[in-house]
CSV table of C-alpha atoms in Angstrom, one decimal:
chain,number,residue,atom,x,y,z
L,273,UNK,CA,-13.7,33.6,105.0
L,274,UNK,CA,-12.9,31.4,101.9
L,275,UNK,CA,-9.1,30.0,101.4
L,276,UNK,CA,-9.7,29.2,97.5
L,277,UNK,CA,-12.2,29.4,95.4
L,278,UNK,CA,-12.0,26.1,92.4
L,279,UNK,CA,-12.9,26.3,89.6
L,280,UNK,CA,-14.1,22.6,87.8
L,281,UNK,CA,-11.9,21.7,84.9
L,282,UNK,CA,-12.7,19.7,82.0
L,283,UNK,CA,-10.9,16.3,81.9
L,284,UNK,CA,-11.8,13.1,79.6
L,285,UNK,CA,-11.7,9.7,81.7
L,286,UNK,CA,-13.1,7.6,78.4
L,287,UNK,CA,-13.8,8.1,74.7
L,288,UNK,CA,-17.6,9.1,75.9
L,289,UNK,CA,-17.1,10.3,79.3
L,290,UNK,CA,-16.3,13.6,80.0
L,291,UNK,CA,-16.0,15.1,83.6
L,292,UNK,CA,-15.6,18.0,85.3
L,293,UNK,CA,-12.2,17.8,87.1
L,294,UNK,CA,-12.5,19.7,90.9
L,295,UNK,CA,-9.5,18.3,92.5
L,296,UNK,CA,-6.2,17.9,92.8
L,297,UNK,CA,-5.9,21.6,91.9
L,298,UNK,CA,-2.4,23.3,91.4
L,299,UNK,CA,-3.0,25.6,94.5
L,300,UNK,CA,-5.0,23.5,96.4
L,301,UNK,CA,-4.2,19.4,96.2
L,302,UNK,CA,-6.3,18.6,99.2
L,303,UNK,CA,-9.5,19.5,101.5
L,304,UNK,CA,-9.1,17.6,104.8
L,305,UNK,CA,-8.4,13.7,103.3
L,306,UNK,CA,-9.7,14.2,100.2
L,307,UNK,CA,-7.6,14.2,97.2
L,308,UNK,CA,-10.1,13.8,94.4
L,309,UNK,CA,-13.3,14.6,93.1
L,310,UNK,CA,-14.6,14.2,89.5
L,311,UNK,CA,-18.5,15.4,88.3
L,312,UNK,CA,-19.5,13.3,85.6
L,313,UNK,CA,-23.1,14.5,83.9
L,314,UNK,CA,-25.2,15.3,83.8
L,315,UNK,CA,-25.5,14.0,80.4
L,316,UNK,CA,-27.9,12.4,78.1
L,317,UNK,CA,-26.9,9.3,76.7
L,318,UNK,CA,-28.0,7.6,73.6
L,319,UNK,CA,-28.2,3.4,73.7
L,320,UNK,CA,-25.6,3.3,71.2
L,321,UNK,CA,-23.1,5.3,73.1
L,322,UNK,CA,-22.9,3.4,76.4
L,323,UNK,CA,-20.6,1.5,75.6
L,324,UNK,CA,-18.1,3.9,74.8
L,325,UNK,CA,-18.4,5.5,78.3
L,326,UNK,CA,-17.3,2.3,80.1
L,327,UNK,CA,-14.2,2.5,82.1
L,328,UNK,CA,-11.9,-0.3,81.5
L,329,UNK,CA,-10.2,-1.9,84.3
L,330,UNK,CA,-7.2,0.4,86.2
L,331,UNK,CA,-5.4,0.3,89.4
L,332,UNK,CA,-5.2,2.0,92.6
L,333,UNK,CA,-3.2,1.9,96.0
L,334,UNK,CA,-3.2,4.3,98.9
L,335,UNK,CA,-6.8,5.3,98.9
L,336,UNK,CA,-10.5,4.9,98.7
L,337,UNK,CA,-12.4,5.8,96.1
L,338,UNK,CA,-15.9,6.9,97.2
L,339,UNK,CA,-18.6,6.7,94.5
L,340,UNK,CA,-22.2,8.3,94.5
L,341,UNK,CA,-25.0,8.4,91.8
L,342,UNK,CA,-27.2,11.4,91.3
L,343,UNK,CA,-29.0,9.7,88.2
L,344,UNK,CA,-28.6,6.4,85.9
L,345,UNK,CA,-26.2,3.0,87.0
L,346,UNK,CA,-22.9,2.0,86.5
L,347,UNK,CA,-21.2,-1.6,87.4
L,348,UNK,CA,-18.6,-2.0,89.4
L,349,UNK,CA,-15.8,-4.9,89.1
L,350,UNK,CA,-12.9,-5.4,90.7
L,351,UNK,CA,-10.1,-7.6,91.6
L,352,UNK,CA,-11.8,-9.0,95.0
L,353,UNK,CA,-14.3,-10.5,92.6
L,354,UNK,CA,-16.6,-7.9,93.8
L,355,UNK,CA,-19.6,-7.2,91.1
L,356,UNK,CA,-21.6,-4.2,92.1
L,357,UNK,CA,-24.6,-2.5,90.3
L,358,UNK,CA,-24.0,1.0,91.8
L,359,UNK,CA,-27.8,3.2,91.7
L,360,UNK,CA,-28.1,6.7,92.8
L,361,UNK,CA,-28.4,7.3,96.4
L,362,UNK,CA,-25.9,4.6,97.9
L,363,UNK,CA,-22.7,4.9,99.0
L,364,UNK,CA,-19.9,2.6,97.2
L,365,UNK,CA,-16.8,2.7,99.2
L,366,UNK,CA,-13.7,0.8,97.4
L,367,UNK,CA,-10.3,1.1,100.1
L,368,UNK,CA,-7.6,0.1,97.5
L,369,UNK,CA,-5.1,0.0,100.1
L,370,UNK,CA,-1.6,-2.3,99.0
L,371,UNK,CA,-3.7,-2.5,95.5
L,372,UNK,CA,-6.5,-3.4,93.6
L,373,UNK,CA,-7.8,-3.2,89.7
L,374,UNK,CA,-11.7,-2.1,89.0
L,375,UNK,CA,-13.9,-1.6,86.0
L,376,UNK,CA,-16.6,0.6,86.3
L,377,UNK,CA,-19.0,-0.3,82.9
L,378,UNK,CA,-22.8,0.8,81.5
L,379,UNK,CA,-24.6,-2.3,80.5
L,380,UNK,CA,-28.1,-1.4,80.9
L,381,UNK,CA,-28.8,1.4,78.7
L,382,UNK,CA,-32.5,1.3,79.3
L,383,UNK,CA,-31.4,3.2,82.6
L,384,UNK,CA,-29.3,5.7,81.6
L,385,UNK,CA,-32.6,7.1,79.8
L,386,UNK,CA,-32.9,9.4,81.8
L,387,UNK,CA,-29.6,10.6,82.4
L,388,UNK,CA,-26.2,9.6,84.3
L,389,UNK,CA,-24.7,11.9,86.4
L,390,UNK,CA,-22.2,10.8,89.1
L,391,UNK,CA,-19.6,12.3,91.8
L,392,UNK,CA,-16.5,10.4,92.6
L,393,UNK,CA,-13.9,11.3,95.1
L,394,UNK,CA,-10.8,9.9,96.3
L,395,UNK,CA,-10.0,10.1,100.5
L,396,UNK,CA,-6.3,9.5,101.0
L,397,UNK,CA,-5.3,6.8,103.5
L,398,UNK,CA,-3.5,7.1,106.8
L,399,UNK,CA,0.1,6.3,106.8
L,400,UNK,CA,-0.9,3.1,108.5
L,401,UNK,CA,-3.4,2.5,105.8
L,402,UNK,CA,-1.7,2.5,102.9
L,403,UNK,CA,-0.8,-1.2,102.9
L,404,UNK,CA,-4.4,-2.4,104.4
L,405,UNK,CA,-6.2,-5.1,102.1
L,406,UNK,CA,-8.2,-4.1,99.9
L,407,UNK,CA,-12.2,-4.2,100.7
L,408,UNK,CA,-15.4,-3.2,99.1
L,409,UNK,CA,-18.5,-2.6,100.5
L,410,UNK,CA,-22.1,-1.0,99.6
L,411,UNK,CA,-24.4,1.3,101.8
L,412,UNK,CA,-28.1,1.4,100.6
L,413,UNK,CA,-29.8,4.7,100.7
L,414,UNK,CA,-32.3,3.8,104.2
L,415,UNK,CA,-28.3,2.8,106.0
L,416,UNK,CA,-27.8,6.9,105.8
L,417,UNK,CA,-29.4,9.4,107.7
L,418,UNK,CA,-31.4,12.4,106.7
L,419,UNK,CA,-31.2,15.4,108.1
L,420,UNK,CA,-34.0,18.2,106.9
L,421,UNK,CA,-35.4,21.8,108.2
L,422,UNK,CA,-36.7,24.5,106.3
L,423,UNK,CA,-35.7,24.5,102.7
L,424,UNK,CA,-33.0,22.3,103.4
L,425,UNK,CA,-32.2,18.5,103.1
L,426,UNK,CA,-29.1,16.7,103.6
L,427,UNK,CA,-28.0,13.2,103.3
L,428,UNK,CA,-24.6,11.7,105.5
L,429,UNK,CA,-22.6,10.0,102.6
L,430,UNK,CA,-19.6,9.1,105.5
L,431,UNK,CA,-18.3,11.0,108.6
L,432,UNK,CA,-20.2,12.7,111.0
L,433,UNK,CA,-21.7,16.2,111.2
L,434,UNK,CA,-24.7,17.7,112.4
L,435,UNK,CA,-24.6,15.7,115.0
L,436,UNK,CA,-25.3,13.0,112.2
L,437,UNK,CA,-23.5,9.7,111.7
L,438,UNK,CA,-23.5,6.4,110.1
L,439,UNK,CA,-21.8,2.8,109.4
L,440,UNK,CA,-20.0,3.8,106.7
L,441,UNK,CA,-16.1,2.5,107.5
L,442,UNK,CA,-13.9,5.4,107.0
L,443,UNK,CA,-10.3,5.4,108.1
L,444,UNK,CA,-9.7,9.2,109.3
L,445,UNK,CA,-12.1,11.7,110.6
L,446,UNK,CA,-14.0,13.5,107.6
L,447,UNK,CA,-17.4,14.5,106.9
L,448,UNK,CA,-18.9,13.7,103.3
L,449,UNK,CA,-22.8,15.3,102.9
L,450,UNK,CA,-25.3,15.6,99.6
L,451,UNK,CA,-27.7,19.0,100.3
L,452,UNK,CA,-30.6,19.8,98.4
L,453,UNK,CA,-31.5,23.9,99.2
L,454,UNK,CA,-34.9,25.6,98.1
L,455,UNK,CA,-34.5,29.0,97.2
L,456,UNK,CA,-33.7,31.6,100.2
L,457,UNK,CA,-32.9,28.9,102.4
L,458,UNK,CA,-30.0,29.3,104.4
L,459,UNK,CA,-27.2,26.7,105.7
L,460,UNK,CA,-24.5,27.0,108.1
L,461,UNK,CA,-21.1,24.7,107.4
L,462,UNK,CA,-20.4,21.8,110.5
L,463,UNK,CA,-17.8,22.6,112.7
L,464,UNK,CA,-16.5,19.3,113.9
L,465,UNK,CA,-13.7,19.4,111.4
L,466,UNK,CA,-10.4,21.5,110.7
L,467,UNK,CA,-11.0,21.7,106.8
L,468,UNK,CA,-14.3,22.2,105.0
L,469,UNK,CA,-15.6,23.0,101.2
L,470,UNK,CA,-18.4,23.0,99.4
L,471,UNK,CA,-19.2,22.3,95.9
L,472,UNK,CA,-21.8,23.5,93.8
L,473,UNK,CA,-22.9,20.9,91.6
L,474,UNK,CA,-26.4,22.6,90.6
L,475,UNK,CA,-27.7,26.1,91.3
L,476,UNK,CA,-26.0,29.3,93.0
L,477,UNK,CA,-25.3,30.3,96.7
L,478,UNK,CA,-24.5,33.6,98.2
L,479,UNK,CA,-21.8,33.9,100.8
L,480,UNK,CA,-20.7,36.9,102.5
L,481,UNK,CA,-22.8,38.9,99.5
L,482,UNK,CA,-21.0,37.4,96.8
L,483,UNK,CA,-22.9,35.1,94.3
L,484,UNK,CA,-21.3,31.4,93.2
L,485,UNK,CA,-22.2,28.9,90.6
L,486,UNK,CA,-22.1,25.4,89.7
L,487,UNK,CA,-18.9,24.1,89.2
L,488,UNK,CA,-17.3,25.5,91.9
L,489,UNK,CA,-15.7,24.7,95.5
L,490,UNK,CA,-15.3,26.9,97.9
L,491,UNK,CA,-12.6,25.9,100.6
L,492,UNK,CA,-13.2,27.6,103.8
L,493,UNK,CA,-11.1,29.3,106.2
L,494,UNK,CA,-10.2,27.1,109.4
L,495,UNK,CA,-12.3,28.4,112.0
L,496,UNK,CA,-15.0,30.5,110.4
L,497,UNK,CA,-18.6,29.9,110.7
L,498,UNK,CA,-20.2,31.3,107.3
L,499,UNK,CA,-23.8,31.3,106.6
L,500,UNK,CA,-24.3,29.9,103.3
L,501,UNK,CA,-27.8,31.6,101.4
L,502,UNK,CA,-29.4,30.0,98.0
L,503,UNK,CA,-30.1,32.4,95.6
L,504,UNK,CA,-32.2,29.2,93.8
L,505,UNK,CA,-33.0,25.7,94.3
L,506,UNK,CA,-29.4,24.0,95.0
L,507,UNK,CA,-27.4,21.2,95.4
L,508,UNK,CA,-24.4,20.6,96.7
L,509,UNK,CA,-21.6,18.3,98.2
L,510,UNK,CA,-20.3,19.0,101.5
L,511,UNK,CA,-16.5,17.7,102.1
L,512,UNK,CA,-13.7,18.1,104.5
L,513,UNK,CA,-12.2,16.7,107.6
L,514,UNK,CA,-8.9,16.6,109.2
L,515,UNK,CA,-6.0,16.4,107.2
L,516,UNK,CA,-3.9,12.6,106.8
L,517,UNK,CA,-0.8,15.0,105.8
L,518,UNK,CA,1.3,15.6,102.4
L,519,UNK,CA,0.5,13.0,99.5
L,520,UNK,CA,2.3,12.0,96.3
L,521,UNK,CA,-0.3,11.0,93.4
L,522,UNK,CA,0.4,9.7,90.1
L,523,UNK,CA,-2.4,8.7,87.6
L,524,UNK,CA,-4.5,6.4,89.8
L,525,UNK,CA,-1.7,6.2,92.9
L,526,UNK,CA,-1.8,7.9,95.9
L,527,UNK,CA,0.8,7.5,98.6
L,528,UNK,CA,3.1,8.9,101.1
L,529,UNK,CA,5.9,7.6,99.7
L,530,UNK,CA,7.6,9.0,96.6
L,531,UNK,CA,9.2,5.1,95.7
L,532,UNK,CA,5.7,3.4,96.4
L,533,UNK,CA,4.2,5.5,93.5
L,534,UNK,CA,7.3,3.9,91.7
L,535,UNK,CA,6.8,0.5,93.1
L,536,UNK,CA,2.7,0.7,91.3
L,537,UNK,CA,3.6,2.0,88.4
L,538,UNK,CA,6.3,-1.2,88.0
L,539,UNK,CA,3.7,-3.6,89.9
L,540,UNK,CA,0.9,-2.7,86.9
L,541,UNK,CA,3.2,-3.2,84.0
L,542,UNK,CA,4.1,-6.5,85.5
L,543,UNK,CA,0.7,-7.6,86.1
L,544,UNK,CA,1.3,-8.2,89.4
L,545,UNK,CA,-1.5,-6.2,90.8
L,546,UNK,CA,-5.0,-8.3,89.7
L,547,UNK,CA,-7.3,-7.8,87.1
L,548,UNK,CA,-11.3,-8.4,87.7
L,549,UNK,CA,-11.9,-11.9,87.3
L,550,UNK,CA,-15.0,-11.3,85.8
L,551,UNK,CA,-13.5,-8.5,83.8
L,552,UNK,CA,-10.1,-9.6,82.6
L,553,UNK,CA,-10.1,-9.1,79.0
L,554,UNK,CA,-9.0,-6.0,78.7
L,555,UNK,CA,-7.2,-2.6,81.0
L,556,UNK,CA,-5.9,0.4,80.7
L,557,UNK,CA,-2.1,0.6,80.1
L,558,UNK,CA,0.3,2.6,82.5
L,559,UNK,CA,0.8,6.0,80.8
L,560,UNK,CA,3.6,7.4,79.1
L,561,UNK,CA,6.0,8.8,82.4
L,562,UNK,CA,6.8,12.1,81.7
L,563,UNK,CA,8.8,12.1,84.5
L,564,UNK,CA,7.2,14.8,86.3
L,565,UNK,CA,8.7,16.5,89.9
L,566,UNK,CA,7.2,15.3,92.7
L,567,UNK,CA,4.0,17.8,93.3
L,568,UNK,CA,3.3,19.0,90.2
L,569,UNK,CA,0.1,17.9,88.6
L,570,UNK,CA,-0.7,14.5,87.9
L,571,UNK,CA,-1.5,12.9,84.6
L,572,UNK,CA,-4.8,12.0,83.6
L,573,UNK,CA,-6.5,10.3,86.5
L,574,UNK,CA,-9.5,7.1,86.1
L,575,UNK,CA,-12.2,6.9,88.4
């Protein structure tokens, strides 16, 4: 029934932001195209803390980075001149492709009031991708469908399932869902796609009799059809799809090619991939290179 079972890890991605780290894991670097996922928050923040959490600018190449907002606002910069205030319920879908630098900052600490909690995953490219221009582009909550039946509600981030689908541009076949459960209710996984997982970012399911928490991802067997039963009121993140095939990733790089990751890591130093231009004051320096083999785990990643 279940290939893995992940457990979140801790991981710091700025003095006042830490997250809990789901993938790449050691045993398991991918689920369909996806090859990252962070949980940031929930937290509290106080207004003279908020501007420790901010994310200075960093590069990318060979993916998209997909971010969604349970709670709070964060803006996003980036090197297309882009400027973004990203609020809970959208969809906000950068493709890096050949390269691109963002910021992600908190500048309105009256929001965070209440909170900040955010999930960010990365979806690898297709080969044929990973040298696309770069593009950004927003989806507003009432551009994604809703799907809900007893004690259940689910919202279509990108993909299709459920017979659901949406506008979002996505460049492989993948589904991407937010579920809300009331206690007792029970859900069944899509089966349009080869690999699917679910995450437990709040509450606890049952499957097969056994009881899991938050913080973890189940990665299911190809082919099964489980039925997934809350044991309280839930959420989770539904994620899979068909796999793009064997990644390299380095800090923020992702590629199919061992010498492109080489290529990035030379291209930041040199300043050859561009900063924000509305955000160009500062970045993140390449990380020491530890050298590490090809497939072992990556250095710290930014978001």
């Amino acid at each position: 029934m279940l290939d893995i079972v992940i457990e979140a890890r801790k991981a710091a991605i700025a003095p006042g932001m830490e997250v809990k780290r789901i993938l790449p894991f050691r045993m398991r670097r991918m689920v369909g195209p996806f090859i990252f996922m962070d949980h940031a928050g929930p937290v509290s923040i106080q207004p003279q803390s908020v501007a420790k959490m901010d994310v200075l600018p960093h590069p990318h190449i060979g993916l998209s980075t997909v971010s969604y907002l349970f709670n709070g606002e964060v803006t996003h910069r980036d090197s297309l001149g882009v400027q973004q205030v990203i609020r809970p319920g959208e969809v906000n879908w950068m493709t890096a492709g050949k390269g691109i630098a963002h910021s992600e900052r908190f500048e309105d600490p009256s929001v965070l009031v209440g909170g900040f909690e955010m999930i960010q995953t990365w979806v690898a490219l297709p080969e044929k991708d990973e040298e696309s221009n770069p593009t950004f582009d927003n989806y507003k909550p009432e551009q994604l469908p809703i799907y809900t039946d007893t004690g259940v509600w689910m919202r279509l981030i990108a993909g299709d399932a459920y017979g659901l689908n949406n506008n979002v541009k996505t460049h492989s076949p993948l589904l991407y869902l937010h579920a809300v459960l009331q206690p007792g209710a029970t859900f069944g996984l899509p089966k349009e796609h080869t690999e699917r997982a679910v995450y437990i970012v709040k509450g606890s399911i049952e499957v097969s009799g056994r009881a899991y928490t938050a913080g973890q991802m189940l990665v299911f067997t190809k082919g099964v059809d489980p039925t997934l039963i809350a044991k309280e009121a839930s959420t989770l993140m539904l994620l899979g799809g068909e796999p793009v095939g064997d990644r390299f990733i380095w800090w923020n790089f992702v590629s199919s090619r061992k010498e492109r990751i080489e290529q990035a890591k030379a291209d930041w130093t040199a300043g050859r991939i561009v900063l924000p231009p509305n955000d160009n004051h500062e970045f993140v320096p390449l990380p020491e290179d530890k050298s590490k083999a090809a497939g072992s785990p990556p250095p710290q990643a930014l978001s």
